[in-house]
Coordinates of C-alpha atoms and ligand atoms in Angstrom, one line a residue:
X1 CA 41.8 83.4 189.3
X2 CA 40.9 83.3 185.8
X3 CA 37.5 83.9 184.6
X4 CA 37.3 82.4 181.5
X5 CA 34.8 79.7 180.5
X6 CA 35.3 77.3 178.3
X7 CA 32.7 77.2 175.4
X8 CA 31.6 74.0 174.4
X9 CA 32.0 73.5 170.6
X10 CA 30.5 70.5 168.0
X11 CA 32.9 71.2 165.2
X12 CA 36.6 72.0 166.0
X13 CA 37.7 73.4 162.8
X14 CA 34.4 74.6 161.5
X15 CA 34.0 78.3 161.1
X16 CA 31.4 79.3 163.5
X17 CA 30.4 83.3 164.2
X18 CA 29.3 84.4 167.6
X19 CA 28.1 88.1 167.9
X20 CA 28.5 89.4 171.5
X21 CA 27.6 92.4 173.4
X22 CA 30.3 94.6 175.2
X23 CA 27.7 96.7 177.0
X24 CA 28.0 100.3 177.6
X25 CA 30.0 101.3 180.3
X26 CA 34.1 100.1 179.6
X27 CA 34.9 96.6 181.3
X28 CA 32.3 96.6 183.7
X29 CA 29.2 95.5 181.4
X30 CA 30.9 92.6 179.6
X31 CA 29.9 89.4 181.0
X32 CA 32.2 86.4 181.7
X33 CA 30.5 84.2 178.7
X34 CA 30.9 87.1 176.3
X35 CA 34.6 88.1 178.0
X36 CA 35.3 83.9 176.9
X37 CA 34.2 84.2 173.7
X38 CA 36.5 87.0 172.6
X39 CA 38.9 85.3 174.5
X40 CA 38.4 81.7 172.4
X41 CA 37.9 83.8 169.0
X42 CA 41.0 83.1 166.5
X43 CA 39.7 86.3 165.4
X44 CA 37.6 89.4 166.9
X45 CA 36.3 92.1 164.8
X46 CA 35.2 95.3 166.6
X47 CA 32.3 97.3 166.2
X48 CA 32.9 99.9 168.2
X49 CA 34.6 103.6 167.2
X50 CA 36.6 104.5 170.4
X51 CA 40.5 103.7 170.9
X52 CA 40.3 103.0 174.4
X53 CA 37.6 100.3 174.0
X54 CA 39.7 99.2 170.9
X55 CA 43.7 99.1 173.1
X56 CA 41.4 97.1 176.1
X57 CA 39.9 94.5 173.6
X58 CA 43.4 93.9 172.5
X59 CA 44.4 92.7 176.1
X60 CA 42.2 90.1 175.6
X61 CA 43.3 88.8 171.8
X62 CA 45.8 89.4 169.6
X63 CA 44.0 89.6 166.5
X64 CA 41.4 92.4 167.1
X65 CA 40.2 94.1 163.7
X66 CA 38.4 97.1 164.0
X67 CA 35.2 97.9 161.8
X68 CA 35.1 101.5 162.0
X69 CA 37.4 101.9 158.8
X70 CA 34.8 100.9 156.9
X71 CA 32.5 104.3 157.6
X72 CA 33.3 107.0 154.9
X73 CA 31.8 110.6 154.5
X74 CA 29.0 110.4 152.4
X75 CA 29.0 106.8 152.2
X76 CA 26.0 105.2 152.9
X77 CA 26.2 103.6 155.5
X78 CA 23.9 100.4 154.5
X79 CA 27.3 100.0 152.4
X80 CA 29.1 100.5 155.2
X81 CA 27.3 97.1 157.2
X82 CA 27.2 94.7 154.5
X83 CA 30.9 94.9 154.0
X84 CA 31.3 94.3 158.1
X85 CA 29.6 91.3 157.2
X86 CA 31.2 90.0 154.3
X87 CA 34.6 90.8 156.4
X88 CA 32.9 88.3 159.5
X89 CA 31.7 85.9 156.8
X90 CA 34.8 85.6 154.7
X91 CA 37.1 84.1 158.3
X92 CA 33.8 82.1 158.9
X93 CA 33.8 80.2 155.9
X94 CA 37.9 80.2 156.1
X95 CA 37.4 78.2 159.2
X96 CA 38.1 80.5 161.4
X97 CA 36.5 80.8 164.9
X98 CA 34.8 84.7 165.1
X99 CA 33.8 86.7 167.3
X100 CA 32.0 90.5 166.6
X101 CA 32.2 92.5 169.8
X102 CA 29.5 95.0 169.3
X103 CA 28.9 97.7 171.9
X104 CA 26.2 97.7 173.6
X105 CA 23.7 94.6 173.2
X106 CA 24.8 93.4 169.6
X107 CA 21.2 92.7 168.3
X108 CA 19.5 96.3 169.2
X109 CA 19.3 98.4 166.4
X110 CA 22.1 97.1 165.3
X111 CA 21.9 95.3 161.5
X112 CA 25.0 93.4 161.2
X113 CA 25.1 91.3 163.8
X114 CA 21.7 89.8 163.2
X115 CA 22.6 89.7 159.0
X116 CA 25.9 87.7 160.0
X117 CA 24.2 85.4 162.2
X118 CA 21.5 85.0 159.7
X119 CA 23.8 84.3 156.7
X120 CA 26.2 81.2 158.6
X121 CA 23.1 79.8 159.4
X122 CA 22.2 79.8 156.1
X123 CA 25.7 78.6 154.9
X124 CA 25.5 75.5 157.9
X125 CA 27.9 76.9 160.4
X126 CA 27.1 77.6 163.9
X127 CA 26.2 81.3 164.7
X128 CA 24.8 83.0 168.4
X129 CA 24.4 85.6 169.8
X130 CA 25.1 86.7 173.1
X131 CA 23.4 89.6 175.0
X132 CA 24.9 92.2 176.5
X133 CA 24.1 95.4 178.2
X134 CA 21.9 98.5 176.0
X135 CA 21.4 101.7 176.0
X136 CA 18.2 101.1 176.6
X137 CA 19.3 98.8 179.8
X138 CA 21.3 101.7 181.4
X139 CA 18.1 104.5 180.5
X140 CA 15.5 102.4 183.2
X141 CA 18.4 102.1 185.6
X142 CA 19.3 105.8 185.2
X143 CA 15.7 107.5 184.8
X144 CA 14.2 105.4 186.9
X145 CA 11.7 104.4 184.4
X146 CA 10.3 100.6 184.3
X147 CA 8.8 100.0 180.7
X148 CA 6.1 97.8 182.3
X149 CA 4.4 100.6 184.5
X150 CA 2.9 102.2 181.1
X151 CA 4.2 100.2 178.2
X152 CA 7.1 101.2 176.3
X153 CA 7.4 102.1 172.5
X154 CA 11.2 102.0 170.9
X155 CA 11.4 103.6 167.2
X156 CA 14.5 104.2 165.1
X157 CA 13.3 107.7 164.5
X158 CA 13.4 107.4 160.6
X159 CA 10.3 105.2 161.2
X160 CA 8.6 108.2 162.7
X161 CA 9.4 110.8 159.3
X162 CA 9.1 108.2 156.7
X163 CA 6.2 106.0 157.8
X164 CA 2.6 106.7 159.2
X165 CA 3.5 104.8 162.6
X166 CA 1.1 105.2 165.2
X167 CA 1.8 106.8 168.7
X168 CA 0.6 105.8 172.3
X169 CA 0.8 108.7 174.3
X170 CA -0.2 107.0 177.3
X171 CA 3.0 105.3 177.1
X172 CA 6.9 106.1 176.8
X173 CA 8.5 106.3 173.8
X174 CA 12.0 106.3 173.3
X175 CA 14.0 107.3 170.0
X176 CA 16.9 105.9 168.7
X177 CA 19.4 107.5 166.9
X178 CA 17.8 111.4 166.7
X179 CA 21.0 112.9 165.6
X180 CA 21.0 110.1 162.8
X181 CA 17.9 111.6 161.4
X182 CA 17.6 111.7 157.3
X183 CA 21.6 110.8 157.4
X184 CA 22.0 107.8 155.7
X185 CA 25.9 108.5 155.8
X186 CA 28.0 109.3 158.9
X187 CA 29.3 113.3 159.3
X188 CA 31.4 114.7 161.6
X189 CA 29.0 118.2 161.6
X190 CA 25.9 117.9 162.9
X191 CA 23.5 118.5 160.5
X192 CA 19.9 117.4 162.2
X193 CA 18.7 120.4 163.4
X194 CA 16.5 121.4 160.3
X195 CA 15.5 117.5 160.2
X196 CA 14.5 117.4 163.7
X197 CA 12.3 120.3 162.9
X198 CA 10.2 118.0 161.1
X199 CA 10.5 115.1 163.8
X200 CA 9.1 117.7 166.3
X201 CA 5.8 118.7 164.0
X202 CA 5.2 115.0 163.7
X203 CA 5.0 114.4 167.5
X204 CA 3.5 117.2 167.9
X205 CA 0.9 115.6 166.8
X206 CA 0.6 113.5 169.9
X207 CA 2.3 115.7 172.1
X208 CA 1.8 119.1 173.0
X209 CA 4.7 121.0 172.4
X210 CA 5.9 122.0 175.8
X211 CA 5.4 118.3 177.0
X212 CA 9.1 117.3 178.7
X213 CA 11.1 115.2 176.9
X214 CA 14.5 113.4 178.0
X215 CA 17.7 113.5 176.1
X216 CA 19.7 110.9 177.9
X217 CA 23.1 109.6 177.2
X218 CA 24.6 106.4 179.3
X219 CA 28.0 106.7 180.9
X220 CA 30.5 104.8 178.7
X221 CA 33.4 105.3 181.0
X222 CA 33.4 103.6 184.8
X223 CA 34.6 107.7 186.1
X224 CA 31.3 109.1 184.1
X225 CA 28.3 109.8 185.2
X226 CA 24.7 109.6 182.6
X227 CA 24.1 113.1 181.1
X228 CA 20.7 113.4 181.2
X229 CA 19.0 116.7 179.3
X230 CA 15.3 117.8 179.8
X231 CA 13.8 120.3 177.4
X232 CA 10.3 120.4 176.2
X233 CA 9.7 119.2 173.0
X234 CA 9.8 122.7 171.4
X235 CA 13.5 122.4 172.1
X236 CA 14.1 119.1 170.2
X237 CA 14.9 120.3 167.2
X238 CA 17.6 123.0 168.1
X239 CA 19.5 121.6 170.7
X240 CA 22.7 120.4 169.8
X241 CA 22.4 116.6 170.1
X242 CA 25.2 113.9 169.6
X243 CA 24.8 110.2 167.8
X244 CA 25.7 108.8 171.2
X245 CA 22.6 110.1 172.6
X246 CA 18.6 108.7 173.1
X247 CA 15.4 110.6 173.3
X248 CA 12.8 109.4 175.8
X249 CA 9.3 110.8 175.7
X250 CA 7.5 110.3 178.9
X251 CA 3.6 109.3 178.8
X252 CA 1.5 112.8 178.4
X253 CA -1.6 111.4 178.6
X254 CA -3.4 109.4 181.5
X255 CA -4.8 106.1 181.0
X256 CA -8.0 105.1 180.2
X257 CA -10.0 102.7 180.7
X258 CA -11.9 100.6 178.8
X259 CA -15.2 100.0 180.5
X260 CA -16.3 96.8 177.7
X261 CA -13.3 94.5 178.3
X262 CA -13.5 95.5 182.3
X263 CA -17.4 94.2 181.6
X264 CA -16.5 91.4 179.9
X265 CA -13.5 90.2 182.4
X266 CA -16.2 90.8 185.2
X267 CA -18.8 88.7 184.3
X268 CA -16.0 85.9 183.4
X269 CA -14.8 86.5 187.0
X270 CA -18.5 86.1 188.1
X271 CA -18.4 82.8 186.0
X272 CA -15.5 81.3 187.3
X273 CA -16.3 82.8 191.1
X274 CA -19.7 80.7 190.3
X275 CA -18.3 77.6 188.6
X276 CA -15.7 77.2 191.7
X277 CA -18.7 77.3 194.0
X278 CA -20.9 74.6 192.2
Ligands
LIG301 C1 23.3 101.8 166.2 S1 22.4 102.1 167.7 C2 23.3 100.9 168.7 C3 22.6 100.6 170.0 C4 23.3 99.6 170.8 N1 23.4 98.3 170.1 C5 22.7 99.3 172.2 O1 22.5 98.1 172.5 O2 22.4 100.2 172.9 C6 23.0 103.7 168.1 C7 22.0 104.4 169.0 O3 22.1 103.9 170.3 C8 21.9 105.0 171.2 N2 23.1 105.2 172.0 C9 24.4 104.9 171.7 N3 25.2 105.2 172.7 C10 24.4 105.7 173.6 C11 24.7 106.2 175.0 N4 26.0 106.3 175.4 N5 23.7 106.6 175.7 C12 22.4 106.6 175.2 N6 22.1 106.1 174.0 C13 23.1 105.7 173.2 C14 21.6 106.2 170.4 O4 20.2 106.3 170.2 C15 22.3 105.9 169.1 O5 21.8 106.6 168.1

């Protein structure tokens, strides 16, 4: 039984873009709408560097052209993305039917897919996006952590070195691309250590240095299992760390409460108690 749906369409022979999500764990993230969209692509460009992801895609379409090519050493890598999206744009406005199969969820952290989507809007063809699965998606499942018992802060951690952002230590806080830090290019040595350095005196601000801190990566193969790391935060910076891996700092302080806005939200109670009573 096939499970292909078919995509409703305005404009047969319009370029349109769609920018999907593959999820994280091989075949078993993609959803059926997203699986149909590569599937109704003329063509599908890849986001994604791993050849097994890359040889599976290609069972689904023919014309499957992969992005990665694009990286270079020392290239930056802001480059790097426009260029994936002048590639995208130029079969758009050729009339072409696209498709960017991003791993992952294509619009986290992620600034292609959203620039694409932005730009054939822009140019008045169709553009979506379709969800998929995240990093970020697989962490809750696997640590067992639900962003709405504390609140949740995400950061690219650039934002944490090069900004004054302010932390909530009552909540988590997950980073995004750690190994990444300072490395505007791609490497194939990591090179973050003495950069992490500095991302550890900055949290140190807001958390004491033996507080635990998770360094989690999501299974990306069906036979793997989620490698999940716990150091203290003293330990962040000289750990060997992959780009393929998230850091998620648990709350180190308890909450507290704030005894005005309890006042005030009493005495509205009191009002409404008394209004529903008159
Ligand atoms: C450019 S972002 C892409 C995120 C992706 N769009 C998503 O939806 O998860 C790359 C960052 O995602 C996180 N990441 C990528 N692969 C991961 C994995 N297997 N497990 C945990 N985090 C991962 C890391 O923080 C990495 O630096």
């Amino acid at each position: 039984m096939s499970t292909s749906l078919t995509i409703p369409t305005d404009d047969q022979g319009r370029g349109s873009i769609t920018c999907i999500g593959l999820g994280m764990t091989l075949g078993s993230h993609l959803t059926p709408l997203a699986r149909s969209h590569i599937e109704q692509a003329d063509v599908v460009f890849m986001g994604v560097s791993n050849s097994i992801v890359e040889q599976w895609l290609q069972r689904m379409h023919k014309d499957v052209r992969s992005l990665q090519p694009y990286y270079g050493e020392g290239k930056p890598r802001s480059e790097t993305y426009r260029e994936w999206v002048d590639l995208m744009m130029t079969e758009v406005r050729a009339g072409k039917k696209v498709c960017g199969a991003f791993y992952g969820h294509p619009g986290i952290f992620a600034w292609s897919p959203h620039k694409v989507i932005e730009v054939a809007r822009a140019e008045g063809y169709d553009a979506h996006m379709e969800p998929g699965i995240s990093a970020e998606d697989c962490l809750y499942a696997d640590l067992g952590v639900d962003p709405g018992s504390h609140g949740c802060q995400h950061f690219e951690v650039n934002q944490l070195v090069f900004f004054k952002r302010r932390l909530d230590p009552t909540a988590y806080l997950v980073l995004w691309q750690v190994a990444m830090i300072a490395n505007e290019s791609i490497s194939k040595t990591d090179a973050s250590a003495a950069y992490r350095e500095l991302l550890v005196d900055r949290l140190s601000r807001d958390y004491p240095l033996d507080h635990e801190v998770i360094v989690y990566r999501a299974a990306t193969l069906p036979i793997e299992r989620p490698r999940i790391r716990r150091v203290p935060l003293s330990d962040l910076a000289t750990m060997p760390m992959t780009a393929e891996e998230t850091v998620v700092v648990p709350p180190a302080e308890a909450l507290q409460r704030d005894e005005e806005f309890i006042r005030r939200m009493e005495a509205l109670h009191e009002l409404q108690a008394k209004r529903g009573t008159a």
